[in-house]
């Protein structure tokens, strides 16, 4: 059974031990923005589409990319949950390849008619700061707006990289909603290592 407690809207709320809280910012665009040029030096990057048969590979790169930012939503579910999503024709999932390695993940969700969600967007630390983020966003925008959608949206939170909201806004998204998410700390249940996301220290339940 889910726990309930009151959150102060004008002050500080102490969370129960073992819980994490994040401020979620949702952003959207209602039309395709002008595409920015791919940065120099990104010609070696490529996308490889994956599906249900690649679930183990998907979860592996998901964990590698997301551990430092507390990605856990797919890790707290059985593998069959991710397999079903990857099998859905309305979901497009790609790994980013460079020099024969998986270095990134792009997942686009079109299961709601008329809109697309940038569900997961991540890159290995080794390629950050070299234009790979802009390159991958260009691919995401091309793929999303090739569909008959009128809205493309994404959400990020304070567990993520601090520059994520600014990057999304530079890409043409506009913030439209802020939310509070409270969850069980996935590190306490072993879904992520205790050393994951050290900028959010573990407080044992």
PDB file of C-alpha atoms in Angstrom:
ATOM      1  CA  UNK A   1       0.000   0.000   0.000  1.00  0.00           C
ATOM      2  CA  UNK A   2       1.301   3.435  -0.880  1.00  0.00           C
ATOM      3  CA  UNK A   3       2.150   5.769   1.955  1.00  0.00           C
ATOM      4  CA  UNK A   4       0.590   9.211   2.079  1.00  0.00           C
ATOM      5  CA  UNK A   5       1.868  12.344   3.767  1.00  0.00           C
ATOM      6  CA  UNK A   6       1.369  16.064   3.376  1.00  0.00           C
ATOM      7  CA  UNK A   7       3.857  18.250   1.485  1.00  0.00           C
ATOM      8  CA  UNK A   8       4.130  21.864   2.549  1.00  0.00           C
ATOM      9  CA  UNK A   9       3.610  24.274  -0.337  1.00  0.00           C
ATOM     10  CA  UNK A  10       5.271  27.070   1.589  1.00  0.00           C
ATOM     11  CA  UNK A  11       8.265  25.636   3.415  1.00  0.00           C
ATOM     12  CA  UNK A  12      10.261  22.457   4.014  1.00  0.00           C
ATOM     13  CA  UNK A  13       8.769  18.967   4.280  1.00  0.00           C
ATOM     14  CA  UNK A  14      10.733  16.187   5.976  1.00  0.00           C
ATOM     15  CA  UNK A  15      10.479  12.971   3.971  1.00  0.00           C
ATOM     16  CA  UNK A  16      10.104   9.547   5.572  1.00  0.00           C
ATOM     17  CA  UNK A  17      13.446   7.770   5.726  1.00  0.00           C
ATOM     18  CA  UNK A  18      14.209   5.736   2.628  1.00  0.00           C
ATOM     19  CA  UNK A  19      12.359   8.119   0.320  1.00  0.00           C
ATOM     20  CA  UNK A  20      13.706  10.358  -2.446  1.00  0.00           C
ATOM     21  CA  UNK A  21      12.082  13.512  -3.752  1.00  0.00           C
ATOM     22  CA  UNK A  22      12.743  15.294  -7.039  1.00  0.00           C
ATOM     23  CA  UNK A  23      11.385  18.403  -8.710  1.00  0.00           C
ATOM     24  CA  UNK A  24      10.183  17.397 -12.178  1.00  0.00           C
ATOM     25  CA  UNK A  25      10.101  19.948 -15.002  1.00  0.00           C
ATOM     26  CA  UNK A  26       7.988  19.072 -18.049  1.00  0.00           C
ATOM     27  CA  UNK A  27       8.748  20.756 -21.370  1.00  0.00           C
ATOM     28  CA  UNK A  28       7.067  20.644 -24.769  1.00  0.00           C
ATOM     29  CA  UNK A  29       7.136  21.956 -28.316  1.00  0.00           C
ATOM     30  CA  UNK A  30       4.094  22.311 -30.551  1.00  0.00           C
ATOM     31  CA  UNK A  31       5.889  22.524 -33.899  1.00  0.00           C
ATOM     32  CA  UNK A  32       9.204  21.371 -35.282  1.00  0.00           C
ATOM     33  CA  UNK A  33      11.936  23.934 -34.551  1.00  0.00           C
ATOM     34  CA  UNK A  34      14.582  24.930 -37.090  1.00  0.00           C
ATOM     35  CA  UNK A  35      17.172  22.167 -37.086  1.00  0.00           C
ATOM     36  CA  UNK A  36      20.596  23.236 -35.908  1.00  0.00           C
ATOM     37  CA  UNK A  37      23.686  21.984 -37.787  1.00  0.00           C
ATOM     38  CA  UNK A  38      25.394  18.866 -36.488  1.00  0.00           C
ATOM     39  CA  UNK A  39      28.532  19.859 -34.566  1.00  0.00           C
ATOM     40  CA  UNK A  40      31.915  19.199 -36.181  1.00  0.00           C
ATOM     41  CA  UNK A  41      33.460  15.872 -35.250  1.00  0.00           C
ATOM     42  CA  UNK A  42      30.224  13.949 -34.814  1.00  0.00           C
ATOM     43  CA  UNK A  43      30.358  12.140 -38.157  1.00  0.00           C
ATOM     44  CA  UNK A  44      31.363   8.875 -36.505  1.00  0.00           C
ATOM     45  CA  UNK A  45      28.159   8.640 -34.484  1.00  0.00           C
ATOM     46  CA  UNK A  46      25.296   6.491 -35.727  1.00  0.00           C
ATOM     47  CA  UNK A  47      21.952   5.130 -34.560  1.00  0.00           C
ATOM     48  CA  UNK A  48      21.028   1.464 -34.478  1.00  0.00           C
ATOM     49  CA  UNK A  49      17.404   0.607 -33.873  1.00  0.00           C
ATOM     50  CA  UNK A  50      16.750  -2.143 -31.343  1.00  0.00           C
ATOM     51  CA  UNK A  51      13.649  -4.092 -30.343  1.00  0.00           C
ATOM     52  CA  UNK A  52      12.306  -6.710 -27.980  1.00  0.00           C
ATOM     53  CA  UNK A  53      15.004  -9.235 -28.921  1.00  0.00           C
ATOM     54  CA  UNK A  54      17.575  -6.741 -27.609  1.00  0.00           C
ATOM     55  CA  UNK A  55      16.061  -6.291 -24.141  1.00  0.00           C
ATOM     56  CA  UNK A  56      19.191  -7.436 -22.280  1.00  0.00           C
ATOM     57  CA  UNK A  57      21.339  -5.051 -24.327  1.00  0.00           C
ATOM     58  CA  UNK A  58      18.834  -2.263 -23.739  1.00  0.00           C
ATOM     59  CA  UNK A  59      18.822  -2.749 -19.964  1.00  0.00           C
ATOM     60  CA  UNK A  60      22.622  -2.915 -19.918  1.00  0.00           C
ATOM     61  CA  UNK A  61      23.101   0.438 -21.673  1.00  0.00           C
ATOM     62  CA  UNK A  62      20.204   1.913 -19.665  1.00  0.00           C
ATOM     63  CA  UNK A  63      22.016   0.996 -16.465  1.00  0.00           C
ATOM     64  CA  UNK A  64      25.416   2.230 -17.648  1.00  0.00           C
ATOM     65  CA  UNK A  65      24.050   5.590 -18.787  1.00  0.00           C
ATOM     66  CA  UNK A  66      21.554   6.158 -16.033  1.00  0.00           C
ATOM     67  CA  UNK A  67      23.295   4.981 -12.895  1.00  0.00           C
ATOM     68  CA  UNK A  68      24.860   8.356 -12.136  1.00  0.00           C
ATOM     69  CA  UNK A  69      21.504  10.116 -12.673  1.00  0.00           C
ATOM     70  CA  UNK A  70      19.328   7.627 -10.800  1.00  0.00           C
ATOM     71  CA  UNK A  71      17.510   6.175 -13.806  1.00  0.00           C
ATOM     72  CA  UNK A  72      15.570   3.356 -12.199  1.00  0.00           C
ATOM     73  CA  UNK A  73      12.048   3.124 -13.652  1.00  0.00           C
ATOM     74  CA  UNK A  74      12.963   0.188 -15.917  1.00  0.00           C
ATOM     75  CA  UNK A  75      15.193  -1.482 -13.328  1.00  0.00           C
ATOM     76  CA  UNK A  76      12.502  -1.867 -10.661  1.00  0.00           C
ATOM     77  CA  UNK A  77      10.304  -3.802 -13.114  1.00  0.00           C
ATOM     78  CA  UNK A  78      10.774  -7.337 -14.485  1.00  0.00           C
ATOM     79  CA  UNK A  79      12.660  -7.486 -17.797  1.00  0.00           C
ATOM     80  CA  UNK A  80       9.393  -8.503 -19.462  1.00  0.00           C
ATOM     81  CA  UNK A  81       8.081  -4.991 -18.812  1.00  0.00           C
ATOM     82  CA  UNK A  82      10.849  -3.414 -20.919  1.00  0.00           C
ATOM     83  CA  UNK A  83      10.542  -6.184 -23.495  1.00  0.00           C
ATOM     84  CA  UNK A  84       6.854  -5.369 -24.008  1.00  0.00           C
ATOM     85  CA  UNK A  85       7.633  -1.678 -24.492  1.00  0.00           C
ATOM     86  CA  UNK A  86      10.372  -2.427 -27.006  1.00  0.00           C
ATOM     87  CA  UNK A  87       7.979  -4.732 -28.872  1.00  0.00           C
ATOM     88  CA  UNK A  88       5.402  -1.961 -29.280  1.00  0.00           C
ATOM     89  CA  UNK A  89       5.385  -0.512 -32.798  1.00  0.00           C
ATOM     90  CA  UNK A  90       4.577   2.910 -31.337  1.00  0.00           C
ATOM     91  CA  UNK A  91       7.914   2.997 -29.481  1.00  0.00           C
ATOM     92  CA  UNK A  92      11.184   3.670 -31.305  1.00  0.00           C
ATOM     93  CA  UNK A  93      14.376   2.802 -29.468  1.00  0.00           C
ATOM     94  CA  UNK A  94      17.936   3.293 -30.693  1.00  0.00           C
ATOM     95  CA  UNK A  95      21.412   2.839 -29.312  1.00  0.00           C
ATOM     96  CA  UNK A  96      24.046   5.376 -30.277  1.00  0.00           C
ATOM     97  CA  UNK A  97      27.126   3.711 -31.736  1.00  0.00           C
ATOM     98  CA  UNK A  98      30.692   4.999 -31.924  1.00  0.00           C
ATOM     99  CA  UNK A  99      33.767   2.961 -32.853  1.00  0.00           C
ATOM    100  CA  UNK A 100      31.874  -0.296 -32.471  1.00  0.00           C
ATOM    101  CA  UNK A 101      30.518   0.520 -28.992  1.00  0.00           C
ATOM    102  CA  UNK A 102      27.152   1.438 -27.538  1.00  0.00           C
ATOM    103  CA  UNK A 103      27.571   4.966 -26.144  1.00  0.00           C
ATOM    104  CA  UNK A 104      24.031   6.290 -25.921  1.00  0.00           C
ATOM    105  CA  UNK A 105      20.318   5.629 -25.850  1.00  0.00           C
ATOM    106  CA  UNK A 106      17.360   7.319 -27.523  1.00  0.00           C
ATOM    107  CA  UNK A 107      13.783   6.225 -26.860  1.00  0.00           C
ATOM    108  CA  UNK A 108      10.751   7.895 -28.450  1.00  0.00           C
ATOM    109  CA  UNK A 109       7.234   7.001 -27.337  1.00  0.00           C
ATOM    110  CA  UNK A 110       4.283   7.634 -29.682  1.00  0.00           C
ATOM    111  CA  UNK A 111       1.698   5.549 -27.828  1.00  0.00           C
ATOM    112  CA  UNK A 112      -0.492   8.615 -27.205  1.00  0.00           C
ATOM    113  CA  UNK A 113      -2.158   9.623 -30.461  1.00  0.00           C
ATOM    114  CA  UNK A 114      -0.953  12.920 -31.892  1.00  0.00           C
ATOM    115  CA  UNK A 115       2.051  13.333 -29.640  1.00  0.00           C
ATOM    116  CA  UNK A 116       5.521  12.004 -28.981  1.00  0.00           C
ATOM    117  CA  UNK A 117       7.504  11.734 -25.781  1.00  0.00           C
ATOM    118  CA  UNK A 118      11.260  11.884 -25.553  1.00  0.00           C
ATOM    119  CA  UNK A 119      11.251   9.044 -23.050  1.00  0.00           C
ATOM    120  CA  UNK A 120      14.990   8.464 -22.635  1.00  0.00           C
ATOM    121  CA  UNK A 121      17.928  10.452 -23.936  1.00  0.00           C
ATOM    122  CA  UNK A 122      21.398   9.678 -22.635  1.00  0.00           C
ATOM    123  CA  UNK A 123      25.046   9.505 -23.609  1.00  0.00           C
ATOM    124  CA  UNK A 124      28.131   7.929 -22.114  1.00  0.00           C
ATOM    125  CA  UNK A 125      30.320  10.372 -20.261  1.00  0.00           C
ATOM    126  CA  UNK A 126      33.212   9.773 -22.665  1.00  0.00           C
ATOM    127  CA  UNK A 127      31.353  11.508 -25.521  1.00  0.00           C
ATOM    128  CA  UNK A 128      29.870  14.402 -23.566  1.00  0.00           C
ATOM    129  CA  UNK A 129      31.152  17.882 -24.346  1.00  0.00           C
ATOM    130  CA  UNK A 130      32.033  16.882 -27.898  1.00  0.00           C
ATOM    131  CA  UNK A 131      28.795  17.742 -29.676  1.00  0.00           C
ATOM    132  CA  UNK A 132      27.192  14.326 -29.261  1.00  0.00           C
ATOM    133  CA  UNK A 133      24.246  15.758 -27.323  1.00  0.00           C
ATOM    134  CA  UNK A 134      23.348  18.186 -30.095  1.00  0.00           C
ATOM    135  CA  UNK A 135      23.830  15.447 -32.701  1.00  0.00           C
ATOM    136  CA  UNK A 136      21.493  13.116 -30.828  1.00  0.00           C
ATOM    137  CA  UNK A 137      18.870  15.807 -30.276  1.00  0.00           C
ATOM    138  CA  UNK A 138      18.912  16.547 -34.007  1.00  0.00           C
ATOM    139  CA  UNK A 139      18.158  12.879 -34.676  1.00  0.00           C
ATOM    140  CA  UNK A 140      15.399  12.874 -32.030  1.00  0.00           C
ATOM    141  CA  UNK A 141      13.729  15.930 -33.564  1.00  0.00           C
ATOM    142  CA  UNK A 142      13.945  14.524 -37.091  1.00  0.00           C
ATOM    143  CA  UNK A 143      12.425  11.201 -36.018  1.00  0.00           C
ATOM    144  CA  UNK A 144       9.722  12.751 -33.862  1.00  0.00           C
ATOM    145  CA  UNK A 145       8.479  15.317 -36.354  1.00  0.00           C
ATOM    146  CA  UNK A 146       8.503  12.784 -39.188  1.00  0.00           C
ATOM    147  CA  UNK A 147       5.442  11.385 -37.375  1.00  0.00           C
ATOM    148  CA  UNK A 148       1.955  12.967 -37.563  1.00  0.00           C
ATOM    149  CA  UNK A 149       2.221  14.660 -34.168  1.00  0.00           C
ATOM    150  CA  UNK A 150       1.285  18.114 -32.917  1.00  0.00           C
ATOM    151  CA  UNK A 151       3.203  17.901 -29.640  1.00  0.00           C
ATOM    152  CA  UNK A 152       6.619  16.611 -28.624  1.00  0.00           C
ATOM    153  CA  UNK A 153       7.444  16.635 -24.932  1.00  0.00           C
ATOM    154  CA  UNK A 154       9.986  15.566 -22.337  1.00  0.00           C
ATOM    155  CA  UNK A 155      10.417  15.718 -18.599  1.00  0.00           C
ATOM    156  CA  UNK A 156      13.564  16.038 -16.542  1.00  0.00           C
ATOM    157  CA  UNK A 157      14.168  16.295 -12.828  1.00  0.00           C
ATOM    158  CA  UNK A 158      16.623  17.420 -10.184  1.00  0.00           C
ATOM    159  CA  UNK A 159      18.147  13.934 -10.076  1.00  0.00           C
ATOM    160  CA  UNK A 160      19.291  14.505 -13.660  1.00  0.00           C
ATOM    161  CA  UNK A 161      22.168  16.634 -14.940  1.00  0.00           C
ATOM    162  CA  UNK A 162      21.683  20.228 -13.812  1.00  0.00           C
ATOM    163  CA  UNK A 163      22.053  21.567 -17.356  1.00  0.00           C
ATOM    164  CA  UNK A 164      19.324  19.318 -18.812  1.00  0.00           C
ATOM    165  CA  UNK A 165      16.493  21.905 -18.655  1.00  0.00           C
ATOM    166  CA  UNK A 166      18.659  24.536 -20.346  1.00  0.00           C
ATOM    167  CA  UNK A 167      19.713  22.070 -23.062  1.00  0.00           C
ATOM    168  CA  UNK A 168      16.099  21.171 -23.782  1.00  0.00           C
ATOM    169  CA  UNK A 169      15.106  24.823 -23.952  1.00  0.00           C
ATOM    170  CA  UNK A 170      17.940  25.563 -26.378  1.00  0.00           C
ATOM    171  CA  UNK A 171      16.576  22.704 -28.473  1.00  0.00           C
ATOM    172  CA  UNK A 172      13.167  24.355 -28.783  1.00  0.00           C
ATOM    173  CA  UNK A 173      11.224  22.971 -25.812  1.00  0.00           C
ATOM    174  CA  UNK A 174       9.336  25.281 -23.443  1.00  0.00           C
ATOM    175  CA  UNK A 175       8.645  24.462 -19.809  1.00  0.00           C
ATOM    176  CA  UNK A 176       4.942  24.088 -19.010  1.00  0.00           C
ATOM    177  CA  UNK A 177       4.662  22.256 -15.680  1.00  0.00           C
ATOM    178  CA  UNK A 178       6.557  21.579 -12.465  1.00  0.00           C
ATOM    179  CA  UNK A 179       5.818  18.603 -10.212  1.00  0.00           C
ATOM    180  CA  UNK A 180       7.146  16.863  -7.112  1.00  0.00           C
ATOM    181  CA  UNK A 181       7.933  13.153  -7.359  1.00  0.00           C
ATOM    182  CA  UNK A 182       8.477  11.091  -4.218  1.00  0.00           C
ATOM    183  CA  UNK A 183       9.718   7.497  -4.577  1.00  0.00           C
ATOM    184  CA  UNK A 184      11.427   4.740  -2.650  1.00  0.00           C
ATOM    185  CA  UNK A 185      15.203   5.072  -2.978  1.00  0.00           C
ATOM    186  CA  UNK A 186      16.059   2.315  -5.510  1.00  0.00           C
ATOM    187  CA  UNK A 187      19.525   1.902  -3.995  1.00  0.00           C
ATOM    188  CA  UNK A 188      18.075   0.580  -0.761  1.00  0.00           C
ATOM    189  CA  UNK A 189      16.342  -2.264  -2.606  1.00  0.00           C
ATOM    190  CA  UNK A 190      19.475  -3.108  -4.609  1.00  0.00           C
ATOM    191  CA  UNK A 191      18.155  -1.898  -7.965  1.00  0.00           C
ATOM    192  CA  UNK A 192      21.140   0.476  -8.161  1.00  0.00           C
ATOM    193  CA  UNK A 193      24.473   0.436  -6.312  1.00  0.00           C
ATOM    194  CA  UNK A 194      24.629   2.465  -3.121  1.00  0.00           C
ATOM    195  CA  UNK A 195      27.358   4.551  -4.773  1.00  0.00           C
ATOM    196  CA  UNK A 196      25.038   5.635  -7.608  1.00  0.00           C
ATOM    197  CA  UNK A 197      24.183   9.348  -7.829  1.00  0.00           C
ATOM    198  CA  UNK A 198      26.458  10.426  -4.967  1.00  0.00           C
ATOM    199  CA  UNK A 199      25.090  13.969  -5.249  1.00  0.00           C
ATOM    200  CA  UNK A 200      21.970  12.512  -3.563  1.00  0.00           C
ATOM    201  CA  UNK A 201      23.362  10.629  -0.516  1.00  0.00           C
ATOM    202  CA  UNK A 202      21.664   7.474   0.714  1.00  0.00           C
ATOM    203  CA  UNK A 203      19.639   7.896   3.894  1.00  0.00           C
ATOM    204  CA  UNK A 204      18.752   4.432   5.145  1.00  0.00           C
ATOM    205  CA  UNK A 205      15.159   3.564   5.872  1.00  0.00           C
TER     206      UNK A 205
END
